[in-house]
Amino acid sequence: MSYQDHTLTDQVSEQNAPIGADPTGPEMFGHPKGLFYLFFAELWERFSFYGMRALLVLYMVNNLFESFANRDEIAIGIYAAYGALVYATPVIGGMIADRLLGYRKAIMLGAVLMALGHFALAIEHPVFFYGSLALLIVGNGFFKPNISTLVGTLYREGDTRRDAGFTIFYMGINIGAMVAPLICGWLGMEYGWHYGFGAAGVGMLFGLIMFWQGGRSGVFGNNGLPPEPAVIKERVAGITKEAWVTILSFLSLPVFGLLLFNGTLDLPGFGETVFDGSIMHIVMNYILLPVITLVLIYNLVKVDSVERQRLFVVILLTFFITVFWSFFEQAGSSLTLFAERNVNLTFMNAAQTNSINPFFIILFALPFSAMWVFLSKRRVNPFTPVKFALGIAQLGLGFLIFAWSANYADAEGKVSIWFLILGYMFITTGELFVSPVGLSKVTELSPKKIVAFIMGIWFLSSSFAHYIAGLIAKLTAVSGGEGEAASGMASLMVYTGVFEQIAYVAFGFAVLALLLTPIMRKWMHGIH
């Protein structure tokens, strides 16, 4: 998952870095000193994000909804809605930062909201639970798209150190993503949920302090300040525009809370109203998807033939990346529950298994980067559609390994942890085939006048993927009656049966991507 974060920010940085950015300032180890403040701010923010994520479904199933017969389905639905919204709000937060707040104020606001959210989650009560997730959704919208953009402003255009700087920054993401499940998972599972969530909150607080200290020390120079400082001080109804952003952020919390809520509320004028995820279904399928489709059709008609064909390629790549993340995002839900119930966890607990993917990212990222350079020099680097096909196929192989593990289960329905590790390894190598190249090609292929809009759609594909991932994960719901759990062998058959179906469907989409490669290559008009 951590490499997905890279693609959601790298090209944003390159596209949105203001032309008048001030890259001057003190240096450290041959890079702007501000990079290292951002490195640690992002490391701790990702620590908090992935630490909480590793515990979320387990907490809902084993604590918050423990007495519910359909606790698996409820937990998976909430997790999917949370993931969908977390990857949707950065589109809005980035726009607000670009046009009003500037990156630094947006990052600080997001960091404060997320710190509040993590600490509120440590209070084990439904009201705090939904409120904390809403705080995290809104806070992430301000923080995530803007901190990487700020990294980009530290370098002059064409600076040869830029790629190395982002590599250092991304290492912070991966370190945070790998360490967080190990620490938060250990605290949460061994000493209590509130300790695990509290540790995530402490991580976010460290990130906030690190970023604040960087701004205070002046290492960011004039970068990331509001585009028009006078505008944010303008008053509307006696309140500055800057303050209105904060006020509206808090006022939006009940809306996001209701999108996540699962249960019955007594609403004035409506009586008892059941919330079961249907609002998210309406938002995703009947509002967001039709609007995006109509705007795409409008732009397809408007552009010339070469741009139209390239835009069709972008649409196909977006479709395939959505398929990939829909399967990949079983990691935080069905795969975590599978690990808890059907894997012989000899040296880590179920929450800590979420560190396997970022571990392999750290292990393989540089070798893969060197491999692409090596293949390019020999002019045998695969075209982007072929990479997508190979990546989706490797993901399918990972899930097939999970499915095969059932043949080697013990009498209690437990399989060796090495099946889980090996499956995650192939899922991660698939991720490295797909994720780093996808957004780069989107920016190259999109018509220049609508690059920002197409990038927004690419980001939203992750939101749709989380929503679809929830629908898939619900097929694995195996909780029994009140206070009961399905037997080990019964749950094993359910999980591995769904994983096998995912594998075969993934292989099918890989074949489809290969079949479409000739026409996609032609429509790319020279772009590799």
Short mmCIF file of C-alpha atoms in Angstrom, two decimals:
data_model
loop_
_atom_site.label_atom_id
_atom_site.label_comp_id
_atom_site.label_asym_id
_atom_site.label_seq_id
_atom_site.Cartn_x
_atom_site.Cartn_y
_atom_site.Cartn_z
CA MET A 1 0.00 0.00 0.00
CA SER A 2 2.83 2.32 0.68
CA TYR A 3 3.82 2.57 -3.01
CA GLN A 4 0.24 3.56 -3.77
CA ASP A 5 0.85 6.59 -1.55
CA HIS A 6 3.83 7.46 -3.74
CA THR A 7 1.85 7.63 -6.93
CA LEU A 8 -0.85 9.69 -5.25
CA THR A 9 1.72 12.37 -4.45
CA ASP A 10 4.73 12.28 -6.77
CA GLN A 11 3.11 13.65 -9.88
CA VAL A 12 1.03 16.09 -7.83
CA SER A 13 4.32 17.56 -6.68
CA GLU A 14 5.62 17.94 -10.20
CA GLN A 15 2.41 19.39 -11.57
CA ASN A 16 1.53 21.79 -8.75
CA ALA A 17 4.89 23.17 -7.71
CA PRO A 18 4.50 26.90 -8.20
CA ILE A 19 6.62 28.59 -10.85
CA GLY A 20 8.24 31.12 -8.51
CA ALA A 21 9.05 28.60 -5.82
CA ASP A 22 11.99 29.57 -3.64
CA PRO A 23 14.35 26.58 -3.58
CA THR A 24 17.11 28.46 -1.76
CA GLY A 25 18.01 27.75 1.84
CA PRO A 26 20.26 25.71 4.11
CA GLU A 27 21.35 22.25 3.00
CA MET A 28 22.05 18.96 4.73
CA PHE A 29 23.74 15.92 3.16
CA GLY A 30 23.58 17.63 -0.23
CA HIS A 31 19.82 18.29 -0.11
CA PRO A 32 17.64 21.17 1.14
CA LYS A 33 17.41 20.92 4.93
CA GLY A 34 13.64 21.24 4.70
CA LEU A 35 13.52 17.81 3.02
CA PHE A 36 14.53 16.09 6.25
CA TYR A 37 11.89 17.88 8.31
CA LEU A 38 9.32 16.73 5.75
CA PHE A 39 10.85 13.24 5.76
CA PHE A 40 10.24 12.82 9.50
CA ALA A 41 6.87 14.57 9.41
CA GLU A 42 5.69 12.14 6.71
CA LEU A 43 7.31 9.14 8.42
CA TRP A 44 5.37 9.79 11.62
CA GLU A 45 2.15 10.59 9.78
CA ARG A 46 2.36 7.30 7.86
CA PHE A 47 3.24 5.57 11.16
CA SER A 48 -0.04 6.83 12.59
CA PHE A 49 -2.03 5.99 9.43
CA TYR A 50 -0.78 2.42 9.00
CA GLY A 51 -0.65 1.70 12.72
CA MET A 52 -4.33 2.53 13.07
CA ARG A 53 -5.20 0.77 9.81
CA ALA A 54 -3.59 -2.48 10.98
CA LEU A 55 -5.86 -2.56 14.04
CA LEU A 56 -9.10 -1.13 12.65
CA VAL A 57 -10.91 -4.23 11.34
CA LEU A 58 -9.64 -6.41 14.20
CA TYR A 59 -10.90 -3.85 16.72
CA MET A 60 -14.34 -3.72 15.13
CA VAL A 61 -14.70 -7.50 14.87
CA ASN A 62 -13.27 -8.40 18.26
CA ASN A 63 -14.50 -5.46 20.33
CA LEU A 64 -16.83 -2.81 18.98
CA PHE A 65 -19.23 -5.17 17.13
CA GLU A 66 -18.28 -8.37 18.92
CA SER A 67 -21.87 -9.21 19.88
CA PHE A 68 -23.26 -8.72 16.36
CA ALA A 69 -23.96 -11.85 14.30
CA ASN A 70 -22.85 -10.02 11.12
CA ARG A 71 -19.84 -8.33 12.70
CA ASP A 72 -17.51 -9.26 9.82
CA GLU A 73 -19.79 -7.65 7.26
CA ILE A 74 -20.26 -4.50 9.36
CA ALA A 75 -16.51 -4.11 10.00
CA ILE A 76 -15.56 -4.68 6.37
CA GLY A 77 -18.22 -2.20 5.18
CA ILE A 78 -17.00 0.54 7.51
CA TYR A 79 -13.36 -0.12 6.62
CA ALA A 80 -14.15 0.07 2.89
CA ALA A 81 -16.10 3.32 3.29
CA TYR A 82 -13.27 4.80 5.35
CA GLY A 83 -10.69 3.82 2.72
CA ALA A 84 -12.83 5.21 -0.11
CA LEU A 85 -13.27 8.57 1.64
CA VAL A 86 -9.62 8.81 2.74
CA TYR A 87 -8.57 8.63 -0.92
CA ALA A 88 -11.30 10.99 -2.12
CA THR A 89 -10.78 13.98 0.20
CA PRO A 90 -7.19 14.77 -0.97
CA VAL A 91 -8.66 15.95 -4.27
CA ILE A 92 -10.60 18.62 -2.36
CA GLY A 93 -7.81 19.38 0.10
CA GLY A 94 -5.32 19.92 -2.70
CA MET A 95 -7.63 22.38 -4.45
CA ILE A 96 -8.18 24.38 -1.24
CA ALA A 97 -4.43 24.56 -0.65
CA ASP A 98 -3.71 25.60 -4.25
CA ARG A 99 -6.32 28.35 -4.32
CA LEU A 100 -6.51 29.65 -0.75
CA LEU A 101 -4.55 28.24 2.20
CA GLY A 102 -1.19 27.35 0.69
CA TYR A 103 0.49 24.03 1.40
CA ARG A 104 1.89 24.79 4.85
CA LYS A 105 -1.35 25.94 6.45
CA ALA A 106 -3.21 23.03 4.86
CA ILE A 107 -0.65 20.54 6.20
CA MET A 108 -0.85 21.98 9.72
CA LEU A 109 -4.65 21.91 9.70
CA GLY A 110 -4.63 18.33 8.46
CA ALA A 111 -2.05 17.26 11.06
CA VAL A 112 -4.07 18.76 13.93
CA LEU A 113 -7.29 17.11 12.74
CA MET A 114 -5.60 13.72 12.37
CA ALA A 115 -3.90 13.93 15.77
CA LEU A 116 -7.30 14.64 17.34
CA GLY A 117 -8.76 11.73 15.39
CA HIS A 118 -6.16 9.20 16.52
CA PHE A 119 -6.41 10.17 20.19
CA ALA A 120 -10.23 10.14 20.01
CA LEU A 121 -10.06 6.61 18.59
CA ALA A 122 -8.25 5.51 21.75
CA ILE A 123 -11.52 6.18 23.66
CA GLU A 124 -13.52 2.98 23.19
CA HIS A 125 -17.01 4.35 22.50
CA PRO A 126 -19.08 4.35 19.27
CA VAL A 127 -19.49 8.15 19.20
CA PHE A 128 -15.74 8.68 19.46
CA PHE A 129 -15.17 5.87 16.96
CA TYR A 130 -17.17 7.43 14.13
CA GLY A 131 -16.07 10.96 15.03
CA SER A 132 -12.41 9.95 15.02
CA LEU A 133 -12.65 8.31 11.59
CA ALA A 134 -14.33 11.46 10.26
CA LEU A 135 -11.48 13.59 11.69
CA LEU A 136 -8.94 11.32 10.00
CA ILE A 137 -10.75 11.50 6.66
CA VAL A 138 -10.91 15.30 6.65
CA GLY A 139 -7.39 15.71 8.06
CA ASN A 140 -5.88 13.37 5.49
CA GLY A 141 -7.53 15.42 2.75
CA PHE A 142 -5.50 18.46 3.81
CA PHE A 143 -2.27 16.70 4.74
CA LYS A 144 -1.63 14.00 2.16
CA PRO A 145 -1.71 15.87 -1.18
CA ASN A 146 0.20 18.89 0.07
CA ILE A 147 3.25 17.63 1.94
CA SER A 148 4.70 15.97 -1.18
CA THR A 149 3.90 19.08 -3.18
CA LEU A 150 5.94 21.05 -0.65
CA VAL A 151 8.87 18.65 -1.19
CA GLY A 152 8.74 19.49 -4.89
CA THR A 153 9.03 23.23 -4.22
CA LEU A 154 12.37 22.76 -2.44
CA TYR A 155 14.13 22.05 -5.76
CA ARG A 156 14.58 24.21 -8.80
CA GLU A 157 13.06 22.97 -12.03
CA GLY A 158 15.51 20.56 -13.64
CA ASP A 159 17.49 20.06 -10.41
CA THR A 160 19.22 16.67 -10.80
CA ARG A 161 18.86 16.04 -7.04
CA ARG A 162 15.07 16.05 -7.28
CA ASP A 163 14.55 12.33 -7.92
CA ALA A 164 17.00 11.43 -5.16
CA GLY A 165 15.15 13.79 -2.83
CA PHE A 166 11.85 12.08 -3.49
CA THR A 167 13.52 8.70 -3.01
CA ILE A 168 14.63 9.82 0.46
CA PHE A 169 11.15 11.15 1.19
CA TYR A 170 9.52 7.90 0.05
CA MET A 171 11.82 5.95 2.34
CA GLY A 172 10.15 7.81 5.19
CA ILE A 173 6.76 6.61 3.96
CA ASN A 174 7.94 3.01 3.81
CA ILE A 175 9.70 3.03 7.16
CA GLY A 176 6.58 4.43 8.82
CA ALA A 177 4.35 1.93 7.02
CA MET A 178 6.53 -1.03 8.01
CA VAL A 179 7.27 -0.15 11.64
CA ALA A 180 3.76 1.04 12.57
CA PRO A 181 1.93 -2.31 12.40
CA LEU A 182 4.74 -3.93 14.39
CA ILE A 183 4.54 -1.43 17.26
CA CYS A 184 0.86 -0.46 17.23
CA GLY A 185 -0.15 -4.05 16.48
CA TRP A 186 1.89 -5.33 19.41
CA LEU A 187 0.51 -2.73 21.84
CA GLY A 188 -3.07 -3.10 20.64
CA MET A 189 -3.17 -6.89 20.67
CA GLU A 190 -1.11 -7.43 23.84
CA TYR A 191 -2.11 -4.56 26.14
CA GLY A 192 -5.39 -3.17 24.79
CA TRP A 193 -6.80 -1.44 21.74
CA HIS A 194 -6.52 2.03 23.23
CA TYR A 195 -2.74 1.58 23.63
CA GLY A 196 -2.36 0.72 19.95
CA PHE A 197 -4.53 3.60 18.77
CA GLY A 198 -2.88 5.91 21.30
CA ALA A 199 0.55 5.00 19.90
CA ALA A 200 -0.72 5.98 16.45
CA GLY A 201 -1.83 9.31 17.94
CA VAL A 202 1.59 9.89 19.47
CA GLY A 203 3.12 9.23 16.06
CA MET A 204 0.88 11.83 14.45
CA LEU A 205 1.74 14.31 17.21
CA PHE A 206 5.46 13.76 16.52
CA GLY A 207 4.80 14.41 12.84
CA LEU A 208 2.92 17.60 13.62
CA ILE A 209 5.70 18.87 15.91
CA MET A 210 8.36 18.03 13.33
CA PHE A 211 6.55 19.96 10.59
CA TRP A 212 5.84 22.92 12.90
CA GLN A 213 9.50 23.05 13.92
CA GLY A 214 10.54 23.03 10.27
CA GLY A 215 8.34 26.03 9.52
CA ARG A 216 9.52 27.80 12.65
CA SER A 217 13.20 27.31 11.75
CA GLY A 218 12.71 28.80 8.29
CA VAL A 219 14.04 25.80 6.33
CA PHE A 220 11.06 25.92 3.93
CA GLY A 221 11.89 29.48 2.88
CA ASN A 222 8.93 31.14 1.20
CA ASN A 223 7.62 27.87 -0.18
CA GLY A 224 4.12 26.68 0.61
CA LEU A 225 2.76 30.04 1.73
CA PRO A 226 -0.76 31.15 0.71
CA PRO A 227 -0.89 32.14 -2.99
CA GLU A 228 -2.61 35.41 -2.06
CA PRO A 229 -2.05 36.19 1.65
CA ALA A 230 -4.52 39.07 1.62
CA VAL A 231 -7.34 36.85 0.37
CA ILE A 232 -7.31 34.42 3.31
CA LYS A 233 -7.67 37.41 5.66
CA GLU A 234 -10.77 38.68 3.86
CA ARG A 235 -13.88 38.41 6.00
CA VAL A 236 -17.14 36.71 5.16
CA ALA A 237 -19.91 37.26 7.71
CA GLY A 238 -17.28 38.73 10.03
CA ILE A 239 -15.02 35.66 9.87
CA THR A 240 -11.83 35.32 7.83
CA LYS A 241 -11.78 32.88 4.94
CA GLU A 242 -8.95 30.97 6.65
CA ALA A 243 -11.09 30.49 9.75
CA TRP A 244 -14.06 29.44 7.60
CA VAL A 245 -11.99 26.54 6.20
CA THR A 246 -11.40 25.27 9.74
CA ILE A 247 -15.03 25.81 10.77
CA LEU A 248 -16.40 24.04 7.69
CA SER A 249 -13.93 21.20 8.22
CA PHE A 250 -15.42 20.55 11.66
CA LEU A 251 -18.98 21.04 10.39
CA SER A 252 -18.34 18.36 7.76
CA LEU A 253 -17.54 15.75 10.40
CA PRO A 254 -21.17 14.61 10.98
CA VAL A 255 -21.57 14.13 7.21
CA PHE A 256 -18.56 11.83 7.01
CA GLY A 257 -19.63 10.12 10.22
CA LEU A 258 -23.02 9.27 8.69
CA LEU A 259 -21.37 7.95 5.54
CA LEU A 260 -19.48 5.52 7.78
CA PHE A 261 -22.21 4.77 10.33
CA ASN A 262 -23.80 1.35 10.54
CA GLY A 263 -26.86 1.17 12.75
CA THR A 264 -30.13 2.94 13.55
CA LEU A 265 -30.58 6.60 14.48
CA ASP A 266 -33.71 8.44 15.58
CA LEU A 267 -33.65 11.49 13.33
CA PRO A 268 -36.04 14.43 13.94
CA GLY A 269 -38.72 14.40 11.27
CA PHE A 270 -37.62 11.02 9.93
CA GLY A 271 -38.02 8.73 12.94
CA GLU A 272 -35.83 5.66 13.24
CA THR A 273 -33.53 5.55 10.21
CA VAL A 274 -31.29 2.60 9.33
CA PHE A 275 -27.79 3.33 8.04
CA ASP A 276 -26.18 0.30 6.44
CA GLY A 277 -23.79 1.70 3.85
CA SER A 278 -26.52 2.57 1.36
CA ILE A 279 -25.55 6.27 1.40
CA MET A 280 -22.02 5.42 0.28
CA HIS A 281 -23.54 3.19 -2.41
CA ILE A 282 -25.61 6.12 -3.69
CA VAL A 283 -22.68 8.58 -3.55
CA MET A 284 -20.28 6.26 -5.40
CA ASN A 285 -22.63 4.74 -8.00
CA TYR A 286 -25.28 7.37 -8.63
CA ILE A 287 -23.47 10.66 -8.10
CA LEU A 288 -19.69 10.38 -8.47
CA LEU A 289 -19.51 7.77 -11.24
CA PRO A 290 -22.13 9.40 -13.56
CA VAL A 291 -20.56 12.85 -13.13
CA ILE A 292 -17.07 11.55 -13.99
CA THR A 293 -18.44 9.60 -16.96
CA LEU A 294 -20.28 12.62 -18.38
CA VAL A 295 -17.25 14.91 -18.04
CA LEU A 296 -15.04 12.29 -19.70
CA ILE A 297 -17.47 11.94 -22.62
CA TYR A 298 -17.55 15.73 -23.00
CA ASN A 299 -13.73 15.90 -23.14
CA LEU A 300 -13.49 12.94 -25.54
CA VAL A 301 -15.70 14.80 -27.98
CA LYS A 302 -13.88 18.08 -27.51
CA VAL A 303 -10.25 17.01 -28.16
CA ASP A 304 -8.61 16.09 -31.47
CA SER A 305 -8.19 12.50 -32.70
CA VAL A 306 -4.67 11.91 -31.30
CA GLU A 307 -5.61 13.30 -27.90
CA ARG A 308 -8.84 11.28 -27.97
CA GLN A 309 -7.00 8.01 -28.55
CA ARG A 310 -4.46 8.81 -25.84
CA LEU A 311 -7.32 9.65 -23.48
CA PHE A 312 -8.88 6.26 -24.22
CA VAL A 313 -5.59 4.68 -23.14
CA VAL A 314 -5.71 6.68 -19.90
CA ILE A 315 -9.25 5.43 -19.28
CA LEU A 316 -8.13 1.83 -19.83
CA LEU A 317 -5.11 2.24 -17.53
CA THR A 318 -7.36 3.77 -14.87
CA PHE A 319 -9.72 0.81 -15.22
CA PHE A 320 -6.89 -1.71 -14.78
CA ILE A 321 -5.36 0.13 -11.80
CA THR A 322 -8.80 0.17 -10.16
CA VAL A 323 -9.02 -3.60 -10.66
CA PHE A 324 -5.56 -4.01 -9.17
CA TRP A 325 -6.24 -1.95 -6.03
CA SER A 326 -9.65 -3.58 -5.55
CA PHE A 327 -7.89 -6.93 -5.06
CA PHE A 328 -4.82 -5.48 -3.36
CA GLU A 329 -6.89 -3.75 -0.68
CA GLN A 330 -8.00 -7.06 0.79
CA ALA A 331 -4.84 -6.52 2.84
CA GLY A 332 -6.44 -4.46 5.59
CA SER A 333 -9.66 -6.44 5.83
CA SER A 334 -10.14 -10.03 4.63
CA LEU A 335 -6.41 -10.89 4.60
CA THR A 336 -5.97 -9.53 8.13
CA LEU A 337 -8.93 -11.59 9.38
CA PHE A 338 -7.62 -14.62 7.46
CA ALA A 339 -4.27 -14.16 9.21
CA GLU A 340 -5.94 -13.98 12.62
CA ARG A 341 -8.19 -17.02 12.13
CA ASN A 342 -6.37 -19.35 9.78
CA VAL A 343 -2.64 -18.61 9.82
CA ASN A 344 -0.23 -20.10 12.31
CA LEU A 345 1.28 -16.79 13.44
CA THR A 346 4.55 -17.94 14.95
CA PHE A 347 6.46 -14.65 15.19
CA MET A 348 3.88 -11.89 14.65
CA ASN A 349 0.20 -11.25 15.32
CA ALA A 350 -2.54 -10.57 12.78
CA ALA A 351 -2.19 -6.78 12.92
CA GLN A 352 1.56 -7.02 12.42
CA THR A 353 1.14 -8.93 9.15
CA ASN A 354 0.32 -5.54 7.61
CA SER A 355 4.06 -4.76 7.77
CA ILE A 356 4.93 -7.51 5.24
CA ASN A 357 4.01 -5.48 2.15
CA PRO A 358 6.03 -2.33 3.03
CA PHE A 359 8.96 -4.57 4.02
CA PHE A 360 9.02 -6.03 0.51
CA ILE A 361 8.62 -2.53 -0.98
CA ILE A 362 11.78 -1.44 0.85
CA LEU A 363 13.55 -4.63 -0.21
CA PHE A 364 12.62 -4.53 -3.91
CA ALA A 365 12.07 -0.85 -4.83
CA LEU A 366 15.67 0.01 -5.70
CA PRO A 367 16.41 -3.29 -7.53
CA PHE A 368 13.24 -2.81 -9.60
CA SER A 369 14.23 0.77 -10.41
CA ALA A 370 17.66 -0.43 -11.53
CA MET A 371 16.03 -3.20 -13.57
CA TRP A 372 13.87 -0.71 -15.53
CA VAL A 373 16.96 1.41 -16.27
CA PHE A 374 18.87 -1.69 -17.38
CA LEU A 375 16.05 -2.80 -19.68
CA SER A 376 15.59 0.71 -21.09
CA LYS A 377 19.25 0.95 -22.04
CA ARG A 378 18.84 -2.27 -24.02
CA ARG A 379 15.53 -1.08 -25.45
CA VAL A 380 13.60 -4.06 -24.07
CA ASN A 381 11.73 -2.26 -21.29
CA PRO A 382 8.10 -3.53 -21.56
CA PHE A 383 5.41 -1.10 -22.68
CA THR A 384 3.13 0.19 -19.94
CA PRO A 385 0.13 -2.09 -20.82
CA VAL A 386 2.44 -5.13 -20.67
CA LYS A 387 3.71 -4.04 -17.25
CA PHE A 388 0.11 -3.72 -16.09
CA ALA A 389 -0.68 -7.22 -17.37
CA LEU A 390 2.38 -8.70 -15.64
CA GLY A 391 1.61 -6.81 -12.42
CA ILE A 392 -2.00 -7.98 -12.26
CA ALA A 393 -0.87 -11.54 -13.06
CA GLN A 394 1.62 -11.48 -10.16
CA LEU A 395 -1.13 -10.25 -7.85
CA GLY A 396 -3.26 -13.17 -9.04
CA LEU A 397 -0.38 -15.55 -8.27
CA GLY A 398 -0.17 -14.14 -4.74
CA PHE A 399 -3.86 -14.87 -4.13
CA LEU A 400 -3.51 -18.30 -5.70
CA ILE A 401 -0.80 -19.07 -3.12
CA PHE A 402 -3.21 -18.02 -0.37
CA ALA A 403 -5.79 -20.37 -1.87
CA TRP A 404 -3.32 -23.26 -2.24
CA SER A 405 -2.44 -23.00 1.42
CA ALA A 406 -5.70 -24.81 2.27
CA ASN A 407 -4.13 -28.03 0.96
CA TYR A 408 -1.54 -27.88 3.74
CA ALA A 409 -3.74 -26.85 6.69
CA ASP A 410 -3.65 -28.65 10.02
CA ALA A 411 -6.69 -30.13 11.77
CA GLU A 412 -7.63 -26.72 13.20
CA GLY A 413 -7.65 -25.05 9.78
CA LYS A 414 -4.33 -23.26 10.32
CA VAL A 415 -1.76 -22.81 7.55
CA SER A 416 1.92 -21.85 7.71
CA ILE A 417 2.74 -18.15 7.88
CA TRP A 418 5.15 -18.66 4.98
CA PHE A 419 2.18 -18.99 2.60
CA LEU A 420 1.09 -15.52 3.72
CA ILE A 421 4.58 -14.09 3.32
CA LEU A 422 5.11 -15.65 -0.12
CA GLY A 423 1.70 -14.49 -1.34
CA TYR A 424 2.38 -10.94 -0.14
CA MET A 425 5.76 -11.02 -1.91
CA PHE A 426 4.14 -11.62 -5.31
CA ILE A 427 1.42 -9.04 -4.61
CA THR A 428 4.18 -6.52 -3.84
CA THR A 429 6.20 -7.30 -6.97
CA GLY A 430 2.96 -6.88 -8.91
CA GLU A 431 2.51 -3.51 -7.25
CA LEU A 432 5.99 -2.45 -8.35
CA PHE A 433 5.10 -3.34 -11.97
CA VAL A 434 1.91 -1.27 -11.90
CA SER A 435 1.98 1.57 -9.42
CA PRO A 436 5.17 3.56 -10.15
CA VAL A 437 4.56 3.80 -13.91
CA GLY A 438 0.82 4.37 -14.03
CA LEU A 439 0.43 7.99 -12.99
CA SER A 440 3.55 9.00 -14.89
CA LYS A 441 1.92 7.80 -18.11
CA VAL A 442 -1.37 9.48 -17.22
CA THR A 443 0.33 12.88 -17.09
CA GLU A 444 2.12 12.18 -20.39
CA LEU A 445 -0.97 10.95 -22.23
CA SER A 446 -3.58 13.41 -20.96
CA PRO A 447 -4.44 16.53 -22.97
CA LYS A 448 -2.58 19.43 -21.36
CA LYS A 449 -5.72 21.45 -20.69
CA ILE A 450 -7.29 18.74 -18.53
CA VAL A 451 -4.25 17.10 -16.89
CA ALA A 452 -5.36 18.20 -13.41
CA PHE A 453 -8.86 16.78 -13.93
CA ILE A 454 -7.52 13.46 -15.23
CA MET A 455 -5.12 13.26 -12.29
CA GLY A 456 -8.11 13.77 -10.00
CA ILE A 457 -9.87 10.84 -11.66
CA TRP A 458 -6.75 8.71 -11.23
CA PHE A 459 -6.70 9.54 -7.52
CA LEU A 460 -10.42 8.76 -7.23
CA SER A 461 -9.78 5.36 -8.78
CA SER A 462 -8.21 4.41 -5.43
CA SER A 463 -11.40 5.58 -3.74
CA PHE A 464 -13.54 3.39 -6.00
CA ALA A 465 -11.10 0.52 -5.50
CA HIS A 466 -11.56 0.62 -1.73
CA TYR A 467 -15.31 0.61 -2.19
CA ILE A 468 -15.15 -2.39 -4.54
CA ALA A 469 -12.64 -4.10 -2.23
CA GLY A 470 -15.25 -3.92 0.51
CA LEU A 471 -17.84 -5.62 -1.67
CA ILE A 472 -15.36 -8.41 -2.42
CA ALA A 473 -14.24 -8.75 1.21
CA LYS A 474 -17.84 -9.13 2.39
CA LEU A 475 -17.90 -12.44 0.50
CA THR A 476 -15.46 -13.71 3.14
CA ALA A 477 -17.68 -12.80 6.12
CA VAL A 478 -17.59 -15.90 8.33
CA SER A 479 -18.71 -14.70 11.78
CA GLY A 480 -21.29 -17.01 13.32
CA GLY A 481 -24.14 -16.20 15.66
CA GLU A 482 -24.00 -13.87 18.66
CA GLY A 483 -20.77 -14.44 20.54
CA GLU A 484 -19.78 -17.27 18.22
CA ALA A 485 -17.12 -17.73 15.60
CA ALA A 486 -17.02 -20.05 12.63
CA SER A 487 -14.80 -23.12 13.00
CA GLY A 488 -11.24 -22.93 11.74
CA MET A 489 -11.78 -25.31 8.85
CA ALA A 490 -15.05 -23.62 7.83
CA SER A 491 -13.48 -20.15 7.76
CA LEU A 492 -10.46 -21.51 5.86
CA MET A 493 -12.70 -22.85 3.10
CA VAL A 494 -14.51 -19.51 2.80
CA TYR A 495 -11.37 -17.39 2.68
CA THR A 496 -9.38 -19.60 0.32
CA GLY A 497 -12.42 -20.06 -1.92
CA VAL A 498 -12.76 -16.29 -2.39
CA PHE A 499 -9.00 -15.86 -2.79
CA GLU A 500 -8.99 -18.49 -5.54
CA GLN A 501 -11.76 -16.64 -7.37
CA ILE A 502 -9.78 -13.38 -7.05
CA ALA A 503 -6.74 -15.14 -8.53
CA TYR A 504 -8.58 -16.42 -11.58
CA VAL A 505 -10.34 -13.10 -12.19
CA ALA A 506 -6.97 -11.32 -11.90
CA PHE A 507 -5.46 -13.70 -14.46
CA GLY A 508 -8.39 -12.92 -16.74
CA PHE A 509 -7.80 -9.17 -16.50
CA ALA A 510 -4.06 -9.73 -17.10
CA VAL A 511 -4.89 -11.57 -20.33
CA LEU A 512 -7.28 -8.78 -21.30
CA ALA A 513 -4.54 -6.18 -20.76
CA LEU A 514 -2.20 -8.21 -23.00
CA LEU A 515 -4.84 -8.52 -25.70
CA LEU A 516 -5.41 -4.77 -25.63
CA THR A 517 -1.68 -3.97 -25.68
CA PRO A 518 -1.33 -3.62 -29.50
CA ILE A 519 -4.20 -1.17 -29.81
CA MET A 520 -3.16 0.74 -26.66
CA ARG A 521 0.40 0.95 -27.94
CA LYS A 522 -0.88 2.34 -31.26
CA TRP A 523 -3.14 4.87 -29.52
CA MET A 524 -0.27 6.10 -27.31
CA HIS A 525 1.28 7.63 -30.47
CA GLY A 526 4.94 7.22 -29.60
CA ILE A 527 4.74 7.44 -25.81
CA HIS A 528 6.43 4.34 -24.39
#
